[in-house]
CSV table of C-alpha atoms in Angstrom, one decimal:
chain,number,residue,atom,x,y,z
A,1,MET,CA,137.6,236.1,65.3
A,2,PHE,CA,135.6,239.4,65.5
A,3,GLY,CA,132.6,237.6,63.9
A,4,VAL,CA,132.7,235.0,66.7
A,5,LEU,CA,132.5,237.6,69.4
A,6,ARG,CA,129.6,239.4,67.7
A,7,ALA,CA,127.8,236.1,67.2
A,8,TYR,CA,127.8,235.5,71.0
A,9,VAL,CA,126.4,239.0,71.7
A,10,LEU,CA,123.6,238.4,69.1
A,11,ILE,CA,122.9,235.0,70.6
A,12,ALA,CA,122.6,236.5,74.0
A,13,LEU,CA,120.2,239.1,72.7
A,14,TRP,CA,118.1,236.5,70.9
A,15,GLN,CA,118.0,234.3,74.0
A,16,ALA,CA,116.5,237.3,75.9
A,17,ARG,CA,114.1,238.1,73.1
A,18,PRO,CA,113.4,235.0,70.9
A,19,GLY,CA,111.9,235.8,67.5
A,20,LEU,CA,113.1,239.4,67.5
A,21,ALA,CA,112.8,241.1,64.1
A,22,GLY,CA,111.5,237.9,62.6
A,23,TYR,CA,114.8,236.1,63.0
A,24,ASP,CA,115.4,233.0,65.2
A,25,VAL,CA,118.8,232.4,66.8
A,26,ALA,CA,120.1,230.5,63.8
A,27,ASP,CA,119.1,233.4,61.6
A,28,ALA,CA,120.9,235.8,63.9
A,29,VAL,CA,124.1,233.8,63.8
A,30,THR,CA,123.9,233.5,60.1
A,31,PHE,CA,123.3,237.2,59.8
A,32,CYS,CA,126.4,237.8,61.8
A,33,PHE,CA,128.6,235.7,59.6
A,34,VAL,CA,127.1,236.8,56.3
A,35,THR,CA,127.7,240.4,57.2
A,36,GLN,CA,131.2,239.6,58.4
A,37,ALA,CA,131.7,238.0,55.0
A,38,LEU,CA,130.5,241.1,53.2
A,39,ILE,CA,133.1,243.4,54.9
A,40,GLY,CA,135.8,242.4,52.4
A,41,PRO,CA,134.0,242.6,49.1
A,42,MET,CA,132.0,245.7,50.1
A,43,GLN,CA,135.1,247.4,51.5
A,44,LEU,CA,133.0,248.5,54.5
A,45,PHE,CA,136.0,250.1,56.3
A,46,GLY,CA,136.6,252.3,53.3
A,47,GLY,CA,139.6,252.5,51.1
A,48,GLY,CA,140.2,250.1,48.2
A,49,LEU,CA,140.2,252.8,45.6
A,50,THR,CA,143.5,254.4,44.6
A,51,LEU,CA,141.8,257.5,43.4
A,52,PRO,CA,142.6,259.8,46.4
A,53,GLU,CA,146.3,259.3,46.0
A,54,ARG,CA,146.1,259.8,42.2
A,55,ILE,CA,144.2,263.0,42.7
A,56,ARG,CA,146.7,264.3,45.1
A,57,SER,CA,149.7,263.4,43.0
A,58,GLY,CA,148.0,264.7,39.8
A,59,ASP,CA,148.1,261.4,38.1
A,60,ILE,CA,144.3,261.7,37.7
A,61,ALA,CA,144.9,263.9,34.7
A,62,LEU,CA,146.4,260.9,32.9
A,63,ASP,CA,143.3,258.8,33.8
A,64,LEU,CA,141.0,261.4,32.4
A,65,VAL,CA,142.6,261.5,29.0
A,66,ARG,CA,142.4,257.8,28.6
A,67,PRO,CA,139.7,256.7,26.1
A,68,ALA,CA,137.6,255.0,28.7
A,69,PRO,CA,135.2,256.6,31.2
A,70,LEU,CA,136.9,257.0,34.5
A,71,GLN,CA,134.0,255.8,36.6
A,72,LEU,CA,133.4,252.6,34.7
A,73,TRP,CA,137.1,251.9,34.5
A,74,THR,CA,137.4,252.3,38.3
A,75,LEU,CA,134.3,250.1,38.8
A,76,ALA,CA,135.8,247.3,36.7
A,77,GLU,CA,139.0,247.5,38.9
A,78,ASP,CA,136.9,247.4,42.0
A,79,VAL,CA,134.8,244.5,40.9
A,80,GLY,CA,138.0,242.5,40.3
A,81,ARG,CA,139.2,243.4,43.7
A,82,ALA,CA,135.9,242.4,45.3
A,83,ALA,CA,136.1,239.0,43.6
A,84,TYR,CA,139.5,238.4,45.1
A,85,LEU,CA,138.4,239.6,48.5
A,86,PHE,CA,135.3,237.4,48.3
A,87,ALA,CA,137.6,234.4,47.9
A,88,VAL,CA,140.0,235.2,50.7
A,89,ARG,CA,137.9,237.3,53.2
A,90,SER,CA,134.4,236.0,52.7
A,91,LEU,CA,134.6,232.2,52.5
A,92,PRO,CA,136.8,231.6,55.6
A,93,PRO,CA,134.5,233.4,58.1
A,94,MET,CA,131.5,231.7,56.6
A,95,LEU,CA,133.1,228.3,57.0
A,96,LEU,CA,134.3,229.1,60.5
A,97,GLY,CA,130.7,230.2,61.4
A,98,ALA,CA,129.3,227.0,60.0
A,99,ALA,CA,131.8,224.9,61.9
A,100,LEU,CA,131.4,226.7,65.2
A,101,PHE,CA,127.7,227.5,65.4
A,102,GLY,CA,126.1,226.1,62.3
A,103,ILE,CA,124.5,228.6,59.9
A,104,VAL,CA,121.4,228.6,57.7
A,105,VAL,CA,122.1,227.7,54.1
A,106,PRO,CA,119.4,228.5,51.6
A,107,ALA,CA,118.1,225.3,50.0
A,108,ASP,CA,116.3,226.6,46.9
A,109,ALA,CA,118.0,228.0,43.8
A,110,GLY,CA,115.6,230.9,43.7
A,111,ARG,CA,117.0,232.4,46.9
A,112,TRP,CA,120.6,231.9,45.8
A,113,ALA,CA,119.7,233.7,42.6
A,114,ALA,CA,118.1,236.6,44.5
A,115,PHE,CA,121.1,236.8,46.8
A,116,ALA,CA,123.5,236.8,43.9
A,117,ALA,CA,121.6,239.7,42.3
A,118,GLY,CA,121.4,241.6,45.6
A,119,PHE,CA,125.2,241.0,46.1
A,120,ALA,CA,126.0,242.4,42.7
A,121,LEU,CA,123.8,245.4,43.2
A,122,ALA,CA,125.3,245.9,46.7
A,123,LEU,CA,128.8,245.9,45.1
A,124,VAL,CA,127.8,248.7,42.7
A,125,VAL,CA,126.2,250.7,45.5
A,126,SER,CA,129.3,250.3,47.7
A,127,PHE,CA,131.6,251.2,44.8
A,128,ALA,CA,129.5,254.3,43.8
A,129,TRP,CA,129.5,255.5,47.4
A,130,ARG,CA,133.3,255.1,47.8
A,131,TYR,CA,133.8,256.7,44.4
A,132,LEU,CA,132.0,259.8,45.5
A,133,ILE,CA,134.0,259.9,48.7
A,134,ALA,CA,137.2,259.5,46.7
A,135,LEU,CA,136.3,262.3,44.3
A,136,SER,CA,135.6,264.7,47.2
A,137,VAL,CA,139.4,264.9,47.6
A,138,CYS,CA,139.4,267.1,44.5
A,139,TRP,CA,137.6,269.8,46.5
A,140,LEU,CA,138.8,269.1,50.0
A,141,GLN,CA,142.4,268.2,49.3
A,142,ASP,CA,142.4,265.7,52.1
A,143,ASP,CA,140.3,262.6,52.4
A,144,ARG,CA,140.8,261.8,56.1
A,145,GLY,CA,137.8,263.7,57.4
A,146,VAL,CA,135.3,262.4,54.9
A,147,ALA,CA,136.8,258.9,55.2
A,148,VAL,CA,136.0,258.8,58.9
A,149,LEU,CA,132.6,260.2,58.3
A,150,SER,CA,132.0,257.5,55.7
A,151,LEU,CA,133.3,254.9,58.1
A,152,VAL,CA,130.9,255.9,60.8
A,153,LEU,CA,127.9,256.1,58.5
A,154,THR,CA,128.8,252.8,56.8
A,155,THR,CA,129.5,250.7,59.8
A,156,PHE,CA,126.4,252.0,61.7
A,157,PHE,CA,123.8,252.2,59.0
A,158,SER,CA,124.8,249.2,56.8
A,159,GLY,CA,123.6,246.7,59.4
A,160,MET,CA,127.2,245.4,59.8
A,161,MET,CA,127.1,245.7,63.6
A,162,VAL,CA,123.5,244.9,64.5
A,163,PRO,CA,120.6,244.2,62.2
A,164,LEU,CA,118.9,247.4,61.2
A,165,HIS,CA,115.5,245.9,62.2
A,166,LEU,CA,116.6,246.3,65.8
A,167,PHE,CA,116.8,250.1,65.4
A,168,PRO,CA,113.8,251.6,67.3
A,169,GLY,CA,110.8,253.1,65.4
A,170,ARG,CA,111.4,255.8,62.8
A,171,LEU,CA,115.2,255.4,62.9
A,172,GLY,CA,114.8,251.8,61.8
A,173,ASP,CA,112.5,252.7,58.9
A,174,LEU,CA,114.9,255.4,57.8
A,175,ALA,CA,118.0,253.3,58.2
A,176,THR,CA,116.6,250.4,56.0
A,177,SER,CA,115.9,252.8,53.2
A,178,LEU,CA,119.3,254.5,53.1
A,179,PRO,CA,122.0,253.5,50.6
A,180,TRP,CA,124.2,251.9,53.3
A,181,ALA,CA,121.4,249.3,54.0
A,182,ALA,CA,121.7,248.4,50.3
A,183,MET,CA,125.3,247.3,50.9
A,184,VAL,CA,124.8,244.8,53.8
A,185,GLN,CA,121.3,244.5,55.3
A,186,LEU,CA,119.4,244.1,52.1
A,187,PRO,CA,121.6,241.4,50.5
A,188,THR,CA,121.7,239.5,53.9
A,189,ASP,CA,117.9,239.6,54.1
A,190,LEU,CA,117.8,238.2,50.6
A,191,TYR,CA,120.1,235.4,51.7
A,192,LEU,CA,117.9,234.6,54.7
A,193,GLY,CA,114.8,234.9,52.7
A,194,LYS,CA,113.4,237.6,55.1
A,195,ALA,CA,112.4,240.3,52.6
A,196,SER,CA,110.4,240.6,49.4
A,197,VAL,CA,112.7,240.0,46.5
A,198,PRO,CA,111.4,242.5,43.9
A,199,GLU,CA,111.1,245.3,46.5
A,200,THR,CA,114.6,244.8,47.9
A,201,LEU,CA,116.2,244.5,44.5
A,202,ALA,CA,114.3,247.6,43.3
A,203,LEU,CA,115.6,249.7,46.3
A,204,GLN,CA,119.1,248.5,45.7
A,205,ALA,CA,118.9,249.3,42.0
A,206,PHE,CA,117.5,252.7,42.8
A,207,TRP,CA,120.5,253.5,45.0
A,208,ALA,CA,123.0,252.0,42.6
A,209,ALA,CA,121.5,254.2,39.8
A,210,ALA,CA,121.3,257.3,41.9
A,211,LEU,CA,124.8,257.1,43.3
A,212,MET,CA,126.3,256.1,39.9
A,213,GLY,CA,124.5,259.1,38.5
A,214,PHE,CA,126.0,261.4,41.1
A,215,GLY,CA,129.3,259.9,40.4
A,216,ALA,CA,129.0,260.6,36.7
A,217,LEU,CA,128.1,264.2,37.4
A,218,ALA,CA,131.0,264.5,39.8
A,219,THR,CA,133.4,263.0,37.2
A,220,ARG,CA,132.3,265.7,34.7
A,221,ALA,CA,132.9,268.4,37.3
A,222,VAL,CA,136.3,267.0,38.1
A,223,ARG,CA,137.2,267.1,34.4
A,224,HIS,CA,136.5,270.8,34.4
A,225,LYS,CA,138.3,271.4,37.6
A,226,VAL,CA,141.4,269.6,36.4
A,227,VAL,CA,141.3,271.6,33.2
A,228,ILE,CA,141.2,274.8,35.1
A,229,GLN,CA,144.1,273.8,37.2
A,230,GLY,CA,146.0,273.0,34.0
A,231,GLY,CA,146.1,269.3,34.6
B,1,MET,CA,162.7,256.7,81.0
B,2,VAL,CA,159.5,258.5,82.0
B,3,ARG,CA,161.1,261.9,81.4
B,4,THR,CA,162.3,260.8,77.9
B,5,TYR,CA,158.9,259.5,77.1
B,6,ALA,CA,157.2,262.7,78.2
B,7,LEU,CA,159.7,264.8,76.2
B,8,LEU,CA,159.1,262.8,73.0
B,9,ALA,CA,155.3,262.8,73.5
B,10,TRP,CA,155.3,266.5,74.1
B,11,THR,CA,157.3,267.0,70.8
B,12,TRP,CA,154.7,265.0,68.8
B,13,THR,CA,151.9,266.9,70.6
B,14,ARG,CA,153.3,270.2,69.6
B,15,ALA,CA,153.7,269.0,66.0
B,16,ALA,CA,150.1,267.8,65.9
B,17,ALA,CA,148.8,271.0,67.4
B,18,ALA,CA,150.5,273.1,64.7
B,19,TYR,CA,147.5,272.5,62.5
B,20,ARG,CA,144.7,273.5,64.9
B,21,GLY,CA,141.7,272.9,62.7
B,22,SER,CA,142.8,269.5,61.7
B,23,PHE,CA,143.7,268.7,65.4
B,24,ALA,CA,140.3,269.7,66.6
B,25,LEU,CA,138.6,267.7,63.8
B,26,MET,CA,140.6,264.6,64.5
B,27,VAL,CA,139.7,264.8,68.3
B,28,LEU,CA,136.0,265.2,67.4
B,29,LEU,CA,136.0,262.4,64.8
B,30,GLY,CA,137.7,260.1,67.3
B,31,PHE,CA,134.9,260.8,69.7
B,32,VAL,CA,132.3,260.1,67.1
B,33,VAL,CA,133.9,256.8,65.9
B,34,ALA,CA,134.0,255.6,69.5
B,35,ALA,CA,130.4,256.6,70.0
B,36,VAL,CA,129.3,254.1,67.4
B,37,ASP,CA,130.1,251.2,69.8
B,38,VAL,CA,127.9,252.9,72.5
B,39,ALA,CA,125.2,253.4,69.9
B,40,VAL,CA,125.2,249.7,69.2
B,41,ILE,CA,124.9,248.9,72.9
B,42,LEU,CA,122.0,251.4,73.1
B,43,VAL,CA,120.3,249.8,70.1
B,44,VAL,CA,120.6,246.4,71.7
B,45,PHE,CA,119.1,247.6,74.9
B,46,ALA,CA,116.3,249.3,73.0
B,47,ASN,CA,115.1,245.8,72.4
B,48,THR,CA,115.8,244.1,75.7
B,49,THR,CA,116.1,245.1,79.3
B,50,ALA,CA,118.8,242.6,80.1
B,51,LEU,CA,121.6,240.9,78.2
B,52,ALA,CA,122.8,237.7,79.7
B,53,GLY,CA,121.4,239.0,83.0
B,54,PHE,CA,123.1,242.4,82.9
B,55,THR,CA,121.2,245.7,82.6
B,56,ARG,CA,122.1,248.5,80.2
B,57,ASP,CA,123.9,250.6,82.8
B,58,GLU,CA,125.8,247.6,84.1
B,59,VAL,CA,127.0,246.9,80.6
B,60,LEU,CA,127.9,250.6,80.1
B,61,LEU,CA,130.0,250.4,83.3
B,62,LEU,CA,131.9,247.4,82.0
B,63,TYR,CA,132.2,249.0,78.6
B,64,GLY,CA,133.4,252.4,80.0
B,65,ALA,CA,136.0,250.9,82.2
B,66,ALA,CA,137.5,248.6,79.5
B,67,SER,CA,137.3,251.4,77.0
B,68,LEU,CA,139.0,253.8,79.2
B,69,SER,CA,142.0,251.5,79.9
B,70,PHE,CA,142.1,250.5,76.2
B,71,THR,CA,142.0,254.1,74.8
B,72,LEU,CA,144.6,255.4,77.3
B,73,CYS,CA,146.8,252.5,76.4
B,74,ASP,CA,146.2,253.0,72.7
B,75,MET,CA,147.4,256.6,73.1
B,76,LEU,CA,150.4,255.9,75.3
B,77,VAL,CA,151.9,252.7,73.7
B,78,GLY,CA,149.6,251.9,70.7
B,79,ASN,CA,152.3,252.9,68.3
B,80,LEU,CA,154.2,249.7,69.3
B,81,ASP,CA,152.3,248.0,66.5
B,82,ARG,CA,154.4,249.9,64.0
B,83,VAL,CA,157.4,247.9,65.0
B,84,SER,CA,156.7,245.5,62.1
B,85,ALA,CA,157.0,248.3,59.6
B,86,HIS,CA,160.3,249.4,61.2
B,87,ILE,CA,161.7,245.9,61.1
B,88,LYS,CA,160.7,245.4,57.5
B,89,ALA,CA,162.2,248.7,56.4
B,90,GLY,CA,165.3,248.3,58.5
B,91,THR,CA,164.7,251.5,60.3
B,92,PHE,CA,164.6,249.7,63.7
B,93,ASP,CA,168.4,250.0,63.6
B,94,THR,CA,168.1,253.8,64.4
B,95,PHE,CA,166.2,253.0,67.5
B,96,LEU,CA,168.9,250.7,68.8
B,97,ILE,CA,171.8,253.1,68.4
B,98,ARG,CA,170.2,255.8,70.4
B,99,PRO,CA,171.0,255.9,74.1
B,100,ILE,CA,167.5,255.1,75.4
B,101,GLY,CA,165.5,251.8,75.3
B,102,ALA,CA,163.9,250.9,72.0
B,103,TRP,CA,160.6,250.2,73.7
B,104,VAL,CA,160.2,253.8,75.0
B,105,GLN,CA,161.2,255.3,71.7
B,106,LEU,CA,158.7,253.1,69.8
B,107,ALA,CA,155.9,253.7,72.2
B,108,ALA,CA,156.4,257.5,71.9
B,109,ASP,CA,157.0,257.4,68.2
B,110,ARG,CA,154.3,259.4,66.4
B,111,PHE,CA,152.5,259.8,69.7
B,112,ASN,CA,149.0,260.8,68.8
B,113,PRO,CA,147.3,263.2,71.2
B,114,THR,CA,144.1,263.4,69.0
B,115,ARG,CA,143.1,260.1,70.5
B,116,ILE,CA,142.0,262.1,73.5
B,117,GLY,CA,138.6,262.2,71.9
B,118,ARG,CA,138.1,258.5,72.5
B,119,ILE,CA,139.4,258.8,76.0
B,120,VAL,CA,136.8,261.6,76.8
B,121,GLN,CA,134.1,259.4,75.3
B,122,ALA,CA,135.1,256.5,77.6
B,123,VAL,CA,135.2,258.8,80.7
B,124,LEU,CA,131.7,260.1,79.9
B,125,VAL,CA,130.2,256.6,79.5
B,126,LEU,CA,131.9,255.4,82.7
B,127,GLY,CA,130.8,258.5,84.6
B,128,HIS,CA,127.2,258.1,83.4
B,129,ALA,CA,127.2,254.4,84.5
B,130,VAL,CA,128.7,255.1,87.9
B,131,THR,CA,126.1,257.8,88.7
B,132,ALA,CA,123.2,255.8,87.2
B,133,LEU,CA,124.1,252.7,89.2
B,134,GLY,CA,124.8,254.8,92.3
B,135,VAL,CA,128.1,253.0,92.9
B,136,GLY,CA,129.5,254.1,96.3
B,137,TRP,CA,133.1,254.5,97.4
B,138,ASP,CA,133.0,251.2,99.4
B,139,ARG,CA,133.1,249.3,96.1
B,140,GLY,CA,133.9,252.2,93.7
B,141,TRP,CA,137.6,252.3,94.6
B,142,MET,CA,137.9,249.1,92.5
B,143,ILE,CA,137.2,251.1,89.3
B,144,ALA,CA,140.5,253.0,89.6
B,145,VAL,CA,142.3,249.6,90.2
B,146,MET,CA,140.6,248.0,87.2
B,147,VAL,CA,141.4,250.8,84.9
B,148,ALA,CA,145.1,250.7,85.9
B,149,THR,CA,145.1,246.9,85.7
B,150,GLY,CA,143.5,247.1,82.3
B,151,MET,CA,146.1,249.5,81.1
B,152,VAL,CA,148.9,247.2,82.2
B,153,ILE,CA,147.2,244.2,80.6
B,154,PHE,CA,146.6,245.9,77.2
B,155,GLY,CA,150.1,247.4,77.3
B,156,SER,CA,151.5,244.0,77.8
B,157,LEU,CA,149.5,242.6,75.0
B,158,TRP,CA,150.8,245.3,72.7
B,159,THR,CA,154.3,244.5,73.8
B,160,LEU,CA,153.9,240.8,73.4
B,161,ALA,CA,152.4,241.3,69.9
B,162,GLY,CA,155.3,243.6,69.0
B,163,ALA,CA,157.8,241.0,70.3
B,164,LEU,CA,156.1,238.5,68.0
B,165,GLN,CA,156.8,240.7,65.0
B,166,PHE,CA,160.5,240.0,65.4
B,167,LEU,CA,159.7,236.4,64.7
B,168,LEU,CA,157.0,236.9,62.1
B,169,THR,CA,158.4,240.1,60.5
B,170,ASP,CA,155.4,241.1,58.6
B,171,ALA,CA,152.1,240.2,60.3
B,172,PRO,CA,150.6,243.2,61.9
B,173,GLU,CA,147.2,241.5,61.8
B,174,VAL,CA,148.4,239.3,64.7
B,175,VAL,CA,148.7,242.5,66.7
B,176,ASN,CA,145.2,243.5,65.8
B,177,THR,CA,143.7,240.2,66.8
B,178,PHE,CA,145.4,240.4,70.2
B,179,THR,CA,144.7,244.1,71.0
B,180,TYR,CA,141.6,245.1,69.2
B,181,GLY,CA,140.1,241.6,69.7
B,182,GLY,CA,140.7,242.1,73.4
B,183,GLN,CA,138.9,245.4,73.2
B,184,GLN,CA,136.0,243.9,71.4
B,185,LEU,CA,135.8,241.0,73.8
B,186,THR,CA,135.7,243.3,76.9
B,187,GLN,CA,132.9,245.5,75.6
B,188,TYR,CA,130.2,243.2,76.7
B,189,PRO,CA,129.9,241.2,80.0
B,190,LEU,CA,131.8,237.9,79.5
B,191,ALA,CA,128.6,236.1,80.5
B,192,VAL,CA,127.4,236.3,76.9
B,193,TYR,CA,130.3,234.1,75.7
B,194,SER,CA,130.8,230.4,75.9
B,195,ARG,CA,132.4,228.8,79.0
B,196,GLU,CA,135.5,227.6,77.2
B,197,LEU,CA,136.2,231.1,75.9
B,198,VAL,CA,135.8,232.7,79.3
B,199,LEU,CA,138.0,230.1,81.0
B,200,GLY,CA,140.6,230.8,78.3
B,201,VAL,CA,140.6,234.5,78.9
B,202,THR,CA,140.6,234.0,82.7
B,203,TYR,CA,143.4,231.5,83.1
B,204,VAL,CA,145.5,231.7,79.9
B,205,LEU,CA,145.3,235.3,78.5
B,206,PRO,CA,144.1,237.3,81.5
B,207,LEU,CA,141.6,239.5,79.6
B,208,ALA,CA,138.9,238.7,82.1
B,209,PHE,CA,140.8,240.9,84.6
B,210,VAL,CA,140.5,244.0,82.5
B,211,ASN,CA,136.9,244.7,83.6
B,212,TRP,CA,135.0,241.5,84.1
B,213,GLN,CA,136.3,240.1,87.4
B,214,PRO,CA,136.8,243.5,89.2
B,215,GLY,CA,133.6,244.7,87.5
B,216,LEU,CA,131.7,241.9,89.2
B,217,TYR,CA,133.0,243.1,92.6
B,218,VAL,CA,131.9,246.7,91.8
B,219,LEU,CA,128.5,245.6,90.8
B,220,GLY,CA,128.3,243.2,93.8
B,221,ARG,CA,127.4,240.2,91.7
B,222,ASP,CA,128.3,236.5,91.5
B,223,ASP,CA,130.1,235.1,88.5
B,224,PRO,CA,127.7,233.1,86.4
B,225,PHE,CA,130.6,230.8,85.6
B,226,GLY,CA,131.2,230.2,89.3
B,227,THR,CA,134.8,231.3,89.6
B,228,PRO,CA,136.0,231.8,93.2
B,229,GLU,CA,135.4,235.2,94.9
B,230,ALA,CA,139.2,235.7,95.4
B,231,LEU,CA,139.7,236.1,91.6
B,232,ARG,CA,137.9,239.5,91.8
B,233,PHE,CA,141.0,240.9,93.6
B,234,LEU,CA,143.7,239.1,91.6
B,235,GLY,CA,143.7,241.5,88.6
B,236,PRO,CA,146.9,243.4,89.6
B,237,VAL,CA,148.7,240.0,90.1
B,238,ALA,CA,147.6,238.7,86.7
B,239,ALA,CA,148.6,242.0,85.1
B,240,LEU,CA,152.0,241.9,86.7
B,241,VAL,CA,152.6,238.3,85.6
B,242,LEU,CA,151.6,239.2,82.0
B,243,ALA,CA,153.8,242.3,82.1
B,244,LEU,CA,156.8,240.3,83.2
B,245,ALA,CA,156.2,237.8,80.4
B,246,ALA,CA,155.8,240.6,77.9
B,247,MET,CA,159.1,242.2,79.1
B,248,ALA,CA,160.9,238.9,78.7
B,249,ALA,CA,159.4,238.3,75.3
B,250,TRP,CA,160.4,241.8,74.1
B,251,ARG,CA,164.0,241.4,75.3
B,252,GLN,CA,164.2,238.1,73.4
B,253,GLY,CA,162.7,239.7,70.3
B,254,VAL,CA,165.2,242.6,70.3
B,255,ARG,CA,168.1,240.2,70.9
B,256,HIS,CA,167.0,238.2,67.9
B,257,TYR,CA,166.5,241.2,65.7
B,258,ARG,CA,168.4,240.9,62.4
B,259,SER,CA,168.8,244.1,60.5
B,260,THR,CA,168.0,244.2,56.8
B,261,GLY,CA,171.5,245.5,56.4
B,262,SER,CA,170.3,248.4,54.3
């Protein structure tokens, strides 16, 4: 429903400015429904992870003594959740968009492969970001403030609302190189075949590695903090 | 009824204000979240001068008016959408045995004054649009009417959606589609949407009267869909009809409430 309304706004914009950002109207509509489909698996509105509650209740101590690294354990859980959300939250809007407006479907296998790789990397980036937000509870005690901050940054800078190519000048360049772009804008561009595949995947891989690295450091810090508090 | 509501709302406000830092932060964050929508409008208009024939300030006027009525309504009766949780948990019983209407109690339940941040944001946008467009009193009076009309329409939608919960029991998404979908729809001039959709929200679910029809009068423009001129002034009538329907539906819902027995 929300995707349909957004599609009309984008159509109106592309009617006023055909060929904007290298998209035609069909691309813009496709962009709208692909990004709508990514909301579920990428958990763009935050949440998904049970960590904040577990940290507050102290159950996190149990998780830390388990013989599996906390970060990878949580990632595995999150990927499973994303697979489920992909089935129930991603396919219906795509089908609806295809039925109502008609969307672009990549014909060659290469583009599908690039999109699949970009989608997988986007999942890791999204998870790594939300993992960091979740762990911040250890220091802040409450996750509502950072959750809202994350919501604003993610919805605005991921390209979920309008393509990042529309952002004027420097802001646009900056936005497309930030981690949030790696969650939505970059995989969608791979789907549409509008970006160079190696460069896009490299940028996504960079953010995935960087954020996972920070996450690993934060996990170690948490371990010490929990030990100090006596578990 | 109004006195009870005010009393309950004031109690929740005092409770929320007990944590000052948190209160201020929530107000500020509400403001920032709401600002994202405006940022999107500004990004769109960084690329074009007109969207479906409407300029940036005209869109901001429509956005500001709809947003003001929506956020006011969200603060005043938005908690009605928690009725599904109460029905599921069986706690709705407690609302029924108290000597005031369940609707008033539910609307005031967990009254959230921190939503004032969003209201301030809407007022600022509306104020900017009115001054930028130079809207005079001769047509500007309609803005007050449309905000009031919008509040009644959104409030009725919340009530209708709440009434539906008695039937569906556990489907708060239905509420969201009605209310937040309505907010999303009214953010842009209806001229961007398809004819069928606009006819639907004009004659079936009167969302067009929140800001579109009266907004056209304020802007002194013709409807691109060619609806008659008289419709510009029919907002209050549409709102009243919807409110009566919502009231009837709510009564039916409460009458058909079956407690969980726990």
